[in-house]
Each structure stands twice: as C-alpha cells, then as structure tokens.
MMTF fields as JSON, N, C-alpha, C and O atoms, coordinates in Angstrom:
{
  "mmtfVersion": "1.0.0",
  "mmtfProducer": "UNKNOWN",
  "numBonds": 615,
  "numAtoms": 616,
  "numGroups": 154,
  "numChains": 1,
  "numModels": 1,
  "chainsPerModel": [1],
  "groupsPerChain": [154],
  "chainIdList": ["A"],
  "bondAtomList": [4, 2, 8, 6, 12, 10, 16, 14, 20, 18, 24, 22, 28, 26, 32, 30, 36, 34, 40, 38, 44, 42, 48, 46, 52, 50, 56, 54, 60, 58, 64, 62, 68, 66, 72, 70, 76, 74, 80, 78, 84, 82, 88, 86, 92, 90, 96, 94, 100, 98, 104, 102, 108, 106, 112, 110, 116, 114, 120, 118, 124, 122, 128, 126, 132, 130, 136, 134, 140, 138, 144, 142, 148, 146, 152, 150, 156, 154, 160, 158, 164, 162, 168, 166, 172, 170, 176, 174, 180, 178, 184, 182, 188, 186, 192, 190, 196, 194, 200, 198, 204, 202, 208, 206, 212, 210, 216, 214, 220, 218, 224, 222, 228, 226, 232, 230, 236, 234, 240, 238, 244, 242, 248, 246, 252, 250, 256, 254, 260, 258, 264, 262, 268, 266, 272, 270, 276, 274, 280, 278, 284, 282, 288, 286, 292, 290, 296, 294, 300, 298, 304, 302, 308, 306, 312, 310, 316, 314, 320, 318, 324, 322, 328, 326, 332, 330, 336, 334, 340, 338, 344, 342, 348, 346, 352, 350, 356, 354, 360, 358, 364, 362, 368, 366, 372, 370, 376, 374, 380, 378, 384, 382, 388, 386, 392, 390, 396, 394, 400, 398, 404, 402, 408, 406, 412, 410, 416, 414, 420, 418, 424, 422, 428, 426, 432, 430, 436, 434, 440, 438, 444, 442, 448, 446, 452, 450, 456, 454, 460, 458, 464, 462, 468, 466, 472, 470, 476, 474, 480, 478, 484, 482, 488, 486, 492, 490, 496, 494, 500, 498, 504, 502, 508, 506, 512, 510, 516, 514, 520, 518, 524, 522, 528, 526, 532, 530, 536, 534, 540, 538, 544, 542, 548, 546, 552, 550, 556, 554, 560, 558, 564, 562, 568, 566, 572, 570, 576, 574, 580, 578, 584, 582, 588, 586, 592, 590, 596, 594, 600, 598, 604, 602, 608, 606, 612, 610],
  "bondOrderList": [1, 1, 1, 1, 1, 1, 1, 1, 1, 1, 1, 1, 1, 1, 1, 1, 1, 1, 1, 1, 1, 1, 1, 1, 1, 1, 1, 1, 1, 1, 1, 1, 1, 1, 1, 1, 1, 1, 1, 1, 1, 1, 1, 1, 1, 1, 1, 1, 1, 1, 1, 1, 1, 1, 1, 1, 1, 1, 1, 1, 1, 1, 1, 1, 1, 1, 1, 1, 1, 1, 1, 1, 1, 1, 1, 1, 1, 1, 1, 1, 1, 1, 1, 1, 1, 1, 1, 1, 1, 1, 1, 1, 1, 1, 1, 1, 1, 1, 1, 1, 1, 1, 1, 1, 1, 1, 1, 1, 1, 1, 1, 1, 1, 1, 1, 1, 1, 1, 1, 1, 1, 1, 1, 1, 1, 1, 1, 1, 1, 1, 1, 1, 1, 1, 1, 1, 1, 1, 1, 1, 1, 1, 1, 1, 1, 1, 1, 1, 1, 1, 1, 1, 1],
  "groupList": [{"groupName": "UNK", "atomNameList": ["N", "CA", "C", "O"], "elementList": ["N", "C", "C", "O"], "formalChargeList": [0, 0, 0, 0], "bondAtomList": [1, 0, 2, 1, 3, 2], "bondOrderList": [1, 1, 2], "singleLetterCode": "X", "chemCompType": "L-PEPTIDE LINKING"}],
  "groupTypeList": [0, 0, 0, 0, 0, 0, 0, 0, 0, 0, 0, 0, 0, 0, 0, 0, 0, 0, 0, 0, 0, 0, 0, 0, 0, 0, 0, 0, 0, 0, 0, 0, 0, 0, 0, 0, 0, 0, 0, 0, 0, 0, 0, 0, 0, 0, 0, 0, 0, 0, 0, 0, 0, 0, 0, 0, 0, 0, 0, 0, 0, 0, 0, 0, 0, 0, 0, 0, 0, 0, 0, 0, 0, 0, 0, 0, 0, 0, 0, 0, 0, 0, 0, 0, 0, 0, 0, 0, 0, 0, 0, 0, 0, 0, 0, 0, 0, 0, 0, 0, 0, 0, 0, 0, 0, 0, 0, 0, 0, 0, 0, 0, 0, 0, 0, 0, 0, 0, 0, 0, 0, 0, 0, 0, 0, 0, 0, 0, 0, 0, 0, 0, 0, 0, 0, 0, 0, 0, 0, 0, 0, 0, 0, 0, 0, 0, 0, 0, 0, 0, 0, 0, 0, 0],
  "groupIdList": [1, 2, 3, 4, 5, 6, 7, 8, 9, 10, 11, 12, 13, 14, 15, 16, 17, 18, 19, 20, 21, 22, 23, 24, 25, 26, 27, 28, 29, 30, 31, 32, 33, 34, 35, 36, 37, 38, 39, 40, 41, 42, 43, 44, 45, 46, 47, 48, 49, 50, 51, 52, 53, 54, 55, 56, 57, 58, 59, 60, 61, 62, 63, 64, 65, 66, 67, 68, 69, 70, 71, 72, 73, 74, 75, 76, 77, 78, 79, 80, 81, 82, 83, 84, 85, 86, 87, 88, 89, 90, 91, 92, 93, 94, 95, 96, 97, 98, 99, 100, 101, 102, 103, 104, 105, 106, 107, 108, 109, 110, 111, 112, 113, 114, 115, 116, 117, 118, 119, 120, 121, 122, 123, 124, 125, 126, 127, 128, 129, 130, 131, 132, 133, 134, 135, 136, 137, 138, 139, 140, 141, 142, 143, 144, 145, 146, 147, 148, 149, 150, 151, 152, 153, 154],
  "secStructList": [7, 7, 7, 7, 7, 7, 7, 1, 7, 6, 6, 7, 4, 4, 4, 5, 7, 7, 3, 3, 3, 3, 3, 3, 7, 7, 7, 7, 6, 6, 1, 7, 7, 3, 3, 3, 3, 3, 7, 7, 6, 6, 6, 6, 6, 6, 7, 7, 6, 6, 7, 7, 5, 3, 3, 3, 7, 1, 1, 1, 3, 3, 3, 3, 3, 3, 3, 3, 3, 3, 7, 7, 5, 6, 6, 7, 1, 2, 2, 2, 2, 7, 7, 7, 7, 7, 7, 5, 7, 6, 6, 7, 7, 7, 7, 7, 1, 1, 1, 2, 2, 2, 2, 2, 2, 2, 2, 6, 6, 1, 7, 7, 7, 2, 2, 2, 2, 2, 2, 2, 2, 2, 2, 2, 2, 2, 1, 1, 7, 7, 7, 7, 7, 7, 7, 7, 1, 1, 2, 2, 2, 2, 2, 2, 2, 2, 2, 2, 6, 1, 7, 7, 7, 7],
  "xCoordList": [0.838, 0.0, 0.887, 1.649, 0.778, 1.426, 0.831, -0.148, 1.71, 0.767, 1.846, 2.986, 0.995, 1.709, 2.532, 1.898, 3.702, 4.483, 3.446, 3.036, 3.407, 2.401, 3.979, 5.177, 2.961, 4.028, 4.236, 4.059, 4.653, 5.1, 4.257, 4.274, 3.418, 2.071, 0.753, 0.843, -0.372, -1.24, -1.718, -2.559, -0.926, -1.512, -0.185, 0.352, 0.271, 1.278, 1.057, 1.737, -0.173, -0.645, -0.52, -0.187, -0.964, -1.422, -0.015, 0.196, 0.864, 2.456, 2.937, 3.672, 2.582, 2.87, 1.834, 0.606, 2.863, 1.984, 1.971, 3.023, 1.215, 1.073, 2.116, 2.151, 2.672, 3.458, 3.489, 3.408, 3.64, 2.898, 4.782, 5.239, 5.281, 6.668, 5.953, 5.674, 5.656, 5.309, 6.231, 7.043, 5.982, 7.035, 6.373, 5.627, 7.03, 5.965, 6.747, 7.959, 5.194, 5.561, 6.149, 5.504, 7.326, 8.013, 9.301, 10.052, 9.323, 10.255, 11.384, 11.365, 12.531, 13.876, 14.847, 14.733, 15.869, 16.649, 17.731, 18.318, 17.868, 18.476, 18.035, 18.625, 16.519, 15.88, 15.106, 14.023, 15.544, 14.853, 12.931, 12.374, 12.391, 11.018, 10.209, 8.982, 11.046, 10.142, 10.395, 11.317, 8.881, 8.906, 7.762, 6.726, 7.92, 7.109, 5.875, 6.046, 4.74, 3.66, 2.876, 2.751, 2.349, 1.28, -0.251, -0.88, -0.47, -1.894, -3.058, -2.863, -3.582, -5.115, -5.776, -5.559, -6.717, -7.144, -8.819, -9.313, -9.103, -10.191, -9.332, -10.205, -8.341, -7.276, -6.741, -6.418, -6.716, -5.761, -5.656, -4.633, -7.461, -7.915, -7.944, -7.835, -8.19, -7.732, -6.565, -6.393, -5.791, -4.426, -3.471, -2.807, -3.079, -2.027, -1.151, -1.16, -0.156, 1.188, 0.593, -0.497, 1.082, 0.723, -0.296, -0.721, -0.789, -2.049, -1.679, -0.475, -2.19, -2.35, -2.387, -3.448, -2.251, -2.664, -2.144, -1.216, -3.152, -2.675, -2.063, -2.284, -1.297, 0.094, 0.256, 0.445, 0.297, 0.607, 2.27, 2.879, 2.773, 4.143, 4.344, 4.016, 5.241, 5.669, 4.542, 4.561, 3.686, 2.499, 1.754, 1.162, 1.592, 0.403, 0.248, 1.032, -1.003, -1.462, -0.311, -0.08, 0.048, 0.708, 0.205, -0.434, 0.459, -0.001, 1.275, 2.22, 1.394, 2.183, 1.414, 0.206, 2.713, 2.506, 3.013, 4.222, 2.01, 2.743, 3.543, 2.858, 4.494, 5.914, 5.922, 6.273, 5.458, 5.571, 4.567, 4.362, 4.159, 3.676, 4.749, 5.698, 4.268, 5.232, 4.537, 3.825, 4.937, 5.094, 6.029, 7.072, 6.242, 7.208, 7.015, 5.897, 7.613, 7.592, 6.839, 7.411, 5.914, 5.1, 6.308, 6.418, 7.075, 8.22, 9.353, 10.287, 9.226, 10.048, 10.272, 9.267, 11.416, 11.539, 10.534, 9.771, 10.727, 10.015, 8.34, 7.579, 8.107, 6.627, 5.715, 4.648, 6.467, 5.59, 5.615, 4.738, 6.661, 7.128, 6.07, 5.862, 5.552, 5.018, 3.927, 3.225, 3.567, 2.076, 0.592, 0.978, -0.446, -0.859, -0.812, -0.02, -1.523, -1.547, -3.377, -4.159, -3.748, -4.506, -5.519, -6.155, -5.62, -6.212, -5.934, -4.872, -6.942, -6.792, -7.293, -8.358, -6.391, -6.992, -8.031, -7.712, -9.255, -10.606, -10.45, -10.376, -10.411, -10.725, -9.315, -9.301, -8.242, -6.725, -6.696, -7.411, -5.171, -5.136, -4.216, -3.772, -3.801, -2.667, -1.695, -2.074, -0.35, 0.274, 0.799, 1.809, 0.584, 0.691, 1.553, 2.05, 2.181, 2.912, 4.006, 5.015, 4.373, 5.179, 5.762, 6.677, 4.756, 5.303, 6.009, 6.991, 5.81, 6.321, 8.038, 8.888, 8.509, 9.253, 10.492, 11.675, 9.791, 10.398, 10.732, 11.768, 9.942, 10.33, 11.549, 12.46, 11.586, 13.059, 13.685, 14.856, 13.679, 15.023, 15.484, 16.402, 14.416, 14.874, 15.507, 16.678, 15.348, 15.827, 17.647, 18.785, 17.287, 19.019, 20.088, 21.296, 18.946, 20.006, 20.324, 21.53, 19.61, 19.602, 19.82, 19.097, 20.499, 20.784, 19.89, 20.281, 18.63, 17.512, 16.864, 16.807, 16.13, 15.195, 13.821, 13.431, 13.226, 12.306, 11.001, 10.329, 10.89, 10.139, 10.106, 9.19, 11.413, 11.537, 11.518, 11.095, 11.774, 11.406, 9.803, 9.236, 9.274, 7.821, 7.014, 6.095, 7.349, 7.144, 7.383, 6.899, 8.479, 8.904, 7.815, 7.326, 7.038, 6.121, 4.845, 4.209, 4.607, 3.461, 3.408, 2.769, 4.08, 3.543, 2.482, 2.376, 1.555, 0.013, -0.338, -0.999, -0.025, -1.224, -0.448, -1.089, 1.042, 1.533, 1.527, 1.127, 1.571, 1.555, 0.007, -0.49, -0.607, -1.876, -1.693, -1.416, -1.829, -1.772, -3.162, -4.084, -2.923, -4.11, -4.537, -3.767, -6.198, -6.951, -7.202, -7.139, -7.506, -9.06, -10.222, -10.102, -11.192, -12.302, -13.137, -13.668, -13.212, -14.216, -15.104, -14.874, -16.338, -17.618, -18.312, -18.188, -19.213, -19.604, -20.656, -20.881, -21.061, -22.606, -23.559, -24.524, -23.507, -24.664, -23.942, -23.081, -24.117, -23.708, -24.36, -23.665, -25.067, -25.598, -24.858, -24.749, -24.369, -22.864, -22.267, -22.662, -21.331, -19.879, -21.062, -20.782, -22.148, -22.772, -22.945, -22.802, -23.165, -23.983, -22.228, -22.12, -21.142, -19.864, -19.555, -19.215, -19.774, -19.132, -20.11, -19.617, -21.244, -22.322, -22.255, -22.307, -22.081, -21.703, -20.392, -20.293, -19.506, -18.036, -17.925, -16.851, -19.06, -18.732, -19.306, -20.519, -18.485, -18.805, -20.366, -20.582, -21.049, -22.074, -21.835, -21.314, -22.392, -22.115, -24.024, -25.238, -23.336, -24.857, -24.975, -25.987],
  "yCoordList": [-1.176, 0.0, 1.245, 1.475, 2.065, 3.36, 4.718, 5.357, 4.97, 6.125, 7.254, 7.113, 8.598, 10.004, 10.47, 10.861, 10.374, 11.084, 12.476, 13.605, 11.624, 12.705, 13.94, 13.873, 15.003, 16.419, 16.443, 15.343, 17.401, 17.282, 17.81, 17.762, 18.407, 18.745, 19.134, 20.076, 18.677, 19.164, 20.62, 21.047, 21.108, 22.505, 23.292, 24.075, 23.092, 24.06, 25.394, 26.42, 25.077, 25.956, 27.52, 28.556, 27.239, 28.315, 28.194, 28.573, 27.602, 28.436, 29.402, 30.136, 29.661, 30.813, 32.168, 32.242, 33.173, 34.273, 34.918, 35.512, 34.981, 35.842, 37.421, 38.345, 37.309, 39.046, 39.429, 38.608, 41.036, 41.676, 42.677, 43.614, 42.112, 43.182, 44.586, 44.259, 45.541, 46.916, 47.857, 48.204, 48.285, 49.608, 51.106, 51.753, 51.366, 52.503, 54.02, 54.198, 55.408, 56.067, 57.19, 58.121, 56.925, 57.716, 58.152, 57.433, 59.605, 59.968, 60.625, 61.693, 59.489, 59.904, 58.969, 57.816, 59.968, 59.368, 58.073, 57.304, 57.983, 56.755, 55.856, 55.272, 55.668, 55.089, 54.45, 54.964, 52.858, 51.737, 51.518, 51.028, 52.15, 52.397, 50.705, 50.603, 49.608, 48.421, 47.546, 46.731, 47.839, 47.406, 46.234, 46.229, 45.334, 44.237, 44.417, 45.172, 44.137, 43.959, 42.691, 41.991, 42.325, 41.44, 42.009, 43.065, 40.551, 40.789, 40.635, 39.897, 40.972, 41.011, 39.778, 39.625, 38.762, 37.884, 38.567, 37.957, 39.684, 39.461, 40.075, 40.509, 40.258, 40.581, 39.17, 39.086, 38.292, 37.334, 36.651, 36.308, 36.419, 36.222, 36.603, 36.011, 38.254, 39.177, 40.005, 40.435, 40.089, 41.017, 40.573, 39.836, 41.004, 40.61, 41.018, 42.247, 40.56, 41.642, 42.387, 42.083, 43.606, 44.908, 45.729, 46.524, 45.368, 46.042, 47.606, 47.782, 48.291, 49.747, 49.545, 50.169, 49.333, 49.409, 51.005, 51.755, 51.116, 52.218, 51.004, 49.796, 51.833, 51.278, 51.936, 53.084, 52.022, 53.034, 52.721, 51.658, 54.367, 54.244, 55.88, 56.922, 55.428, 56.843, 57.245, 58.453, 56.752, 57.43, 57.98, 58.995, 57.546, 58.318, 57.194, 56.248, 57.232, 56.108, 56.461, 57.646, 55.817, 55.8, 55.12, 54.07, 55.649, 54.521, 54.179, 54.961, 52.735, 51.704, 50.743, 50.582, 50.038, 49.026, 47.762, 47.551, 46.685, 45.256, 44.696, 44.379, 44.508, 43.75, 42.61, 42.118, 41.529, 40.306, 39.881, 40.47, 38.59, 37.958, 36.991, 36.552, 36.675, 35.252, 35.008, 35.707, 34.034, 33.209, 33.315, 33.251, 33.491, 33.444, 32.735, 32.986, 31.871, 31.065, 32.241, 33.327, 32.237, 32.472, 32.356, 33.404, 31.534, 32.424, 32.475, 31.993, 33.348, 34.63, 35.695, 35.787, 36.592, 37.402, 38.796, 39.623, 38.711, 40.106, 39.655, 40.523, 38.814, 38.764, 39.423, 39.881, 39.454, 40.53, 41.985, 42.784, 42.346, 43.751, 44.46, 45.639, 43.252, 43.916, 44.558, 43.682, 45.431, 46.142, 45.48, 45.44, 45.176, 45.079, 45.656, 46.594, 45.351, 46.602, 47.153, 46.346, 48.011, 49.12, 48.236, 47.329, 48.519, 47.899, 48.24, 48.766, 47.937, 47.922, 49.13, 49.553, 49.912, 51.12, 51.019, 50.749, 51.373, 50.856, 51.576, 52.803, 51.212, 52.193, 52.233, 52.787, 51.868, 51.934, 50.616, 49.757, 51.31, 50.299, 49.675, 50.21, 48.325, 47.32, 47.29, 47.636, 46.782, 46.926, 45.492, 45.148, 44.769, 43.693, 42.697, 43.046, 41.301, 40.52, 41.061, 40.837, 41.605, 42.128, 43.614, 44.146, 44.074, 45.868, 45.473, 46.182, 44.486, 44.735, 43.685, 43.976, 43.064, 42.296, 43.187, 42.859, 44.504, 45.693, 46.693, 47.235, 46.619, 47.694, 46.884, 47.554, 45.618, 44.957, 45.02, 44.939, 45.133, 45.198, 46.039, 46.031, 47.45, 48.949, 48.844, 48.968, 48.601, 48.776, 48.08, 48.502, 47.365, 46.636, 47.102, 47.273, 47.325, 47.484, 49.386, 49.592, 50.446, 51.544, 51.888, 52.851, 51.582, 51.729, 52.611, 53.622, 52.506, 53.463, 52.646, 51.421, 53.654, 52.832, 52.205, 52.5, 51.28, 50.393, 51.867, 51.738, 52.842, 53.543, 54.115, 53.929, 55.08, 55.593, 54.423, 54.831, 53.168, 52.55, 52.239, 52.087, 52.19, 52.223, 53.214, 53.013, 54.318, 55.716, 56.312, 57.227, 55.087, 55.134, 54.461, 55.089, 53.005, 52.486, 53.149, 52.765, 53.447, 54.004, 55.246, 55.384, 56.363, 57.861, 57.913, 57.866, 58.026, 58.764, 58.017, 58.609, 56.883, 55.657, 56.108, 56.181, 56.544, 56.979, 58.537, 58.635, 58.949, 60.925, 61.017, 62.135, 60.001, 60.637, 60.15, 58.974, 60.93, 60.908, 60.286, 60.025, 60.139, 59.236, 60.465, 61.226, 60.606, 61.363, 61.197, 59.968, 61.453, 60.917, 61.761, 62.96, 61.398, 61.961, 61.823, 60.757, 62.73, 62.263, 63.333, 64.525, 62.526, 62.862, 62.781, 61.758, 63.909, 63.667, 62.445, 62.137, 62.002, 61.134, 61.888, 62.07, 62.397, 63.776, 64.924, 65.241, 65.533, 66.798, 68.285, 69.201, 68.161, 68.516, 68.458, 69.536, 67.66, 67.208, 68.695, 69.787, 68.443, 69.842, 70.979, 71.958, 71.069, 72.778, 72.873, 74.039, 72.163, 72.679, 73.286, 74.479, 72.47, 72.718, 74.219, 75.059, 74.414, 75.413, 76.83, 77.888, 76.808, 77.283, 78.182, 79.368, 76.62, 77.107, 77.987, 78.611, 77.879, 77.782, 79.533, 80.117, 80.25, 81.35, 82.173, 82.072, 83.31, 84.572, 85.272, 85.852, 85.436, 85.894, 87.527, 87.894, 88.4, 89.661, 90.397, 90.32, 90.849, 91.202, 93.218, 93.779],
  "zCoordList": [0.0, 0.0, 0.0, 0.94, -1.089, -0.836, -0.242, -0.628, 0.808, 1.248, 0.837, 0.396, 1.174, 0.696, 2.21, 3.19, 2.188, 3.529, 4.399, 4.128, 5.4, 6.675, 6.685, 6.408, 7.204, 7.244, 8.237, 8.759, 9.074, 10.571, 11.765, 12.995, 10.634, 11.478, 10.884, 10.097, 11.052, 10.629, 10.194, 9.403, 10.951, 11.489, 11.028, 11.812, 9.888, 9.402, 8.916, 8.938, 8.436, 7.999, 8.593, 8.018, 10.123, 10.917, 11.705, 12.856, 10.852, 11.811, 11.341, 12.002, 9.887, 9.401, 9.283, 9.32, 9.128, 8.704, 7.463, 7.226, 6.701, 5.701, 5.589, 6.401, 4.637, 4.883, 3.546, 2.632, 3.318, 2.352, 2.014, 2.668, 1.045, 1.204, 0.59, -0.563, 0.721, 0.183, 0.171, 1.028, -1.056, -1.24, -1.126, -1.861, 0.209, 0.642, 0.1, -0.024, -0.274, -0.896, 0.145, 0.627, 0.342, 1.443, 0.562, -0.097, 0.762, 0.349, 1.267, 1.88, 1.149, 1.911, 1.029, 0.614, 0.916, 0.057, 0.759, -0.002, 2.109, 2.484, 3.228, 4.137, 2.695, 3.511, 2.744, 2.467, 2.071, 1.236, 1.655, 2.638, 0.375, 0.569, 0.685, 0.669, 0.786, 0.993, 1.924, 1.928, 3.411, 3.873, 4.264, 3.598, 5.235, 5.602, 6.146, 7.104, 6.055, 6.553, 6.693, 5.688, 7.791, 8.136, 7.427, 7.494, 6.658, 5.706, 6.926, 7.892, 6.854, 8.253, 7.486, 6.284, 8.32, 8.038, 6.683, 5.734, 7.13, 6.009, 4.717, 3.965, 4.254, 3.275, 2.571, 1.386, 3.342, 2.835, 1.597, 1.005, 1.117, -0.017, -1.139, -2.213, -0.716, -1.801, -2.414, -3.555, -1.231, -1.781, -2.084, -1.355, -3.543, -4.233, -4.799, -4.729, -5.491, -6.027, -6.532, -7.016, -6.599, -7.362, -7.308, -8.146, -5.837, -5.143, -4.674, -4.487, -4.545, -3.958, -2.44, -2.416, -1.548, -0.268, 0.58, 0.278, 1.708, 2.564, 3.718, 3.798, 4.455, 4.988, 6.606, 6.204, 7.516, 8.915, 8.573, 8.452, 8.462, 8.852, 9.16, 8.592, 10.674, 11.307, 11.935, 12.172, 12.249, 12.611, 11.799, 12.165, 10.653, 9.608, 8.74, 8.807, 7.675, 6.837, 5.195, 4.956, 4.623, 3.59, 2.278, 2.346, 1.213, 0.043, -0.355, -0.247, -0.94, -1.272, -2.16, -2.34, -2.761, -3.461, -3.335, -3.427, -3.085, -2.743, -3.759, -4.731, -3.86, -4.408, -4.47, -5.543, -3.112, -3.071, -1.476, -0.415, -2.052, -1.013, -0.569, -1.22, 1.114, 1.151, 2.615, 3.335, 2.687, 4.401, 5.131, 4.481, 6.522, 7.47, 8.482, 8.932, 9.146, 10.677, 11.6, 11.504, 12.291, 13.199, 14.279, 14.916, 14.583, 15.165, 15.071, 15.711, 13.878, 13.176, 14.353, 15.058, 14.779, 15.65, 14.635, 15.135, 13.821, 12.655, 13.195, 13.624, 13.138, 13.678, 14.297, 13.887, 15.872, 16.814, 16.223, 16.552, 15.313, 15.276, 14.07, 13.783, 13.555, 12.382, 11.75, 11.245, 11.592, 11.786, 10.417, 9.249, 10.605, 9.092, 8.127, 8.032, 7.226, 6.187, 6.213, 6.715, 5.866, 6.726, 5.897, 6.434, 4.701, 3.261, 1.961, 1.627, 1.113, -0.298, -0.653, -0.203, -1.675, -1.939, -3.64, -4.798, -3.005, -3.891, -5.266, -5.2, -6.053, -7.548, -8.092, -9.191, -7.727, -7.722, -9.16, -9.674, -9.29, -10.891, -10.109, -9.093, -10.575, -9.612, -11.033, -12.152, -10.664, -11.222, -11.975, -11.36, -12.786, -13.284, -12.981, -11.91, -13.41, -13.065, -13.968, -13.3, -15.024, -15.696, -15.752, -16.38, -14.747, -14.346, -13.239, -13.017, -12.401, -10.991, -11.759, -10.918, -12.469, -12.972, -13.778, -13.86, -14.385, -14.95, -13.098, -12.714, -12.683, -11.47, -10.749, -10.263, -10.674, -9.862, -10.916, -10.545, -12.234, -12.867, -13.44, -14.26, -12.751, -12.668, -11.881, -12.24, -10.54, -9.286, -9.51, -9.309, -9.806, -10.008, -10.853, -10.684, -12.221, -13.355, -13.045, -12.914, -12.945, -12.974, -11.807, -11.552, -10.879, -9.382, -9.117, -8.535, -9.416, -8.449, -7.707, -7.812, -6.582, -5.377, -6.152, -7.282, -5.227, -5.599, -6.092, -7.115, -5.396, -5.549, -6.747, -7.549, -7.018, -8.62, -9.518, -10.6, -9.582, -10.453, -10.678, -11.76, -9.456, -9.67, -10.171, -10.964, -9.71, -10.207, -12.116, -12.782, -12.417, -13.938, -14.476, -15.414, -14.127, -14.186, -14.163, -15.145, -13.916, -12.791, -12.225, -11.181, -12.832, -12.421, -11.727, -10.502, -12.639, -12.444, -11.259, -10.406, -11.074, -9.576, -8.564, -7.516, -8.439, -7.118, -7.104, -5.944, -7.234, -7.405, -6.622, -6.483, -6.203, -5.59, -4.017, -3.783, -3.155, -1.527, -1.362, -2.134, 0.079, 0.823, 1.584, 2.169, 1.494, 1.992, 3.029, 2.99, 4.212, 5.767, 5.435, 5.686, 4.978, 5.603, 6.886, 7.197, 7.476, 8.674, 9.147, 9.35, 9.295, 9.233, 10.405, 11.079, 10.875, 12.389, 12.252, 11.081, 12.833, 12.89, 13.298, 12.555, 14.371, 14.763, 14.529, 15.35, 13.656, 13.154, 14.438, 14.877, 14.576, 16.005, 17.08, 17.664, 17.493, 18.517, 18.111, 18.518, 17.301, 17.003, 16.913, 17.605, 16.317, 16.09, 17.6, 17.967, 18.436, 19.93, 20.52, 20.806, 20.626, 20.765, 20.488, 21.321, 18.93, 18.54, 18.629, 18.238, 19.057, 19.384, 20.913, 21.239, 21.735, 23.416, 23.903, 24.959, 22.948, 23.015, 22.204, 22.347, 21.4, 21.455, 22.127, 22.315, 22.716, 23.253, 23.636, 22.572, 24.131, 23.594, 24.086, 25.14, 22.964, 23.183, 24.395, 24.209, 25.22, 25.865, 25.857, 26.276]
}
C-alpha cells in the first residue's frame, strides 16, 4: 500500500503568517522604501502583487505598493514587530505581473530605489496621496460645541 508522507504537522498551515513586502511612498533618500507587513485575516484572499494598499508608517497612513507575497515562521523574531496593512486602496489600478518584474530590474540594473522605479512604471497611480475623511454622525454634537463655546455679546 502506498501512502503520501504525513508532514510534521497538521496545522502548518497556521504556523505561518502571511506578509505583504510593500514599497511605501516615502520619500527619503536613504531610507529603502520596501517594507514588511502582516496581511489582516479578512485581506488574505484578496491582496495581491501589485495592489495599492494604505500602509501606517511613522504614525500616519501611507499609500504603497505590494511587491511580493510570502510566508514566514510564526516564530520569526520580525513577527511581533510587524504592523498590518490598513487595506486595499478601492478604484486603484494594480500593477501587473510584468510591471512589478520591470520595477526589480529597474531597481538593479539603474541603481535606483524600488520607488523611482515604480514611479517610472506608474507615475500617475503613485503621485496621488491618501486622503481621511471624517464625518460627524450627529452633526448637532460639534454645532452645539461650537455654538456654546462662542462669546455671547450682551
């Protein structure tokens, strides 16, 4: 009877974590724009090379572009350290299996950063910043605030 070699654990699966390499749109000139992120479990399905994502770095949201997926040992020391990625930026063009293939062999051959090569690619999809909007729910709330809060002349 031939059987198929058992793995070493059932549950390999969930030893790893999903990680998202992104090349974030940060501009400093000695400071390699691609870094690691943990994919969030309702992401995992959907995000893929050459996605748009917003990003937390430095304390603010960032847009970036995923480079590569991969797996890492769950314990990986990079693990605990690593933040998700925020999400997918909606309406965004992704960048193909053959743009992102030209952007590493910008990056190598033209000694430029992962970014200006993406940017050679892809002007127009990175030249746009990430917005916040935010919106009261009771709009009533801030008018009573800004209402109480002035002067009244008698």
């Amino acid at each position: 009877m031939n059987r198929e070699p058992v793995t070493a654990s059932l549950w390999e699966e969930f030893n790893e974590v999903d990680i998202a390499d992104v090349i974030v749109e940060v501009d400093a000139p000695d400071l390699d724009p691609l870094f690691s992120y943990r994919i969030p479990d309702p992401l995992l399905h959907t995000l893929e090379a050459g996605y748009s994502v917003h990003v937390p770095f430095a304390g603010r949201d960032l847009l970036g572009y995923v480079l590569r997926r991969r797996k890492i040992l769950i314990s990986d020391p990079l693990v605990p350290k690593l933040k998700d990625v925020i999400g997918i930026v909606q309406g965004s063009a992704a960048l193909n299996r053959e743009q992102l293939h030209i952007v590493e062999w910008l990056s190598d051959t033209a000694v430029c950063s992962l970014l200006d090569a993406v940017r050679c690619v892809a002007p127009a999809l990175l030249g746009s910043r990430v917005v916040t909007l935010v919106r009261l729910r009771d709009p009533d709330v801030r008018g009573v605030d800004v209402v109480n809060s002035i002067p009244q002349a008698h």
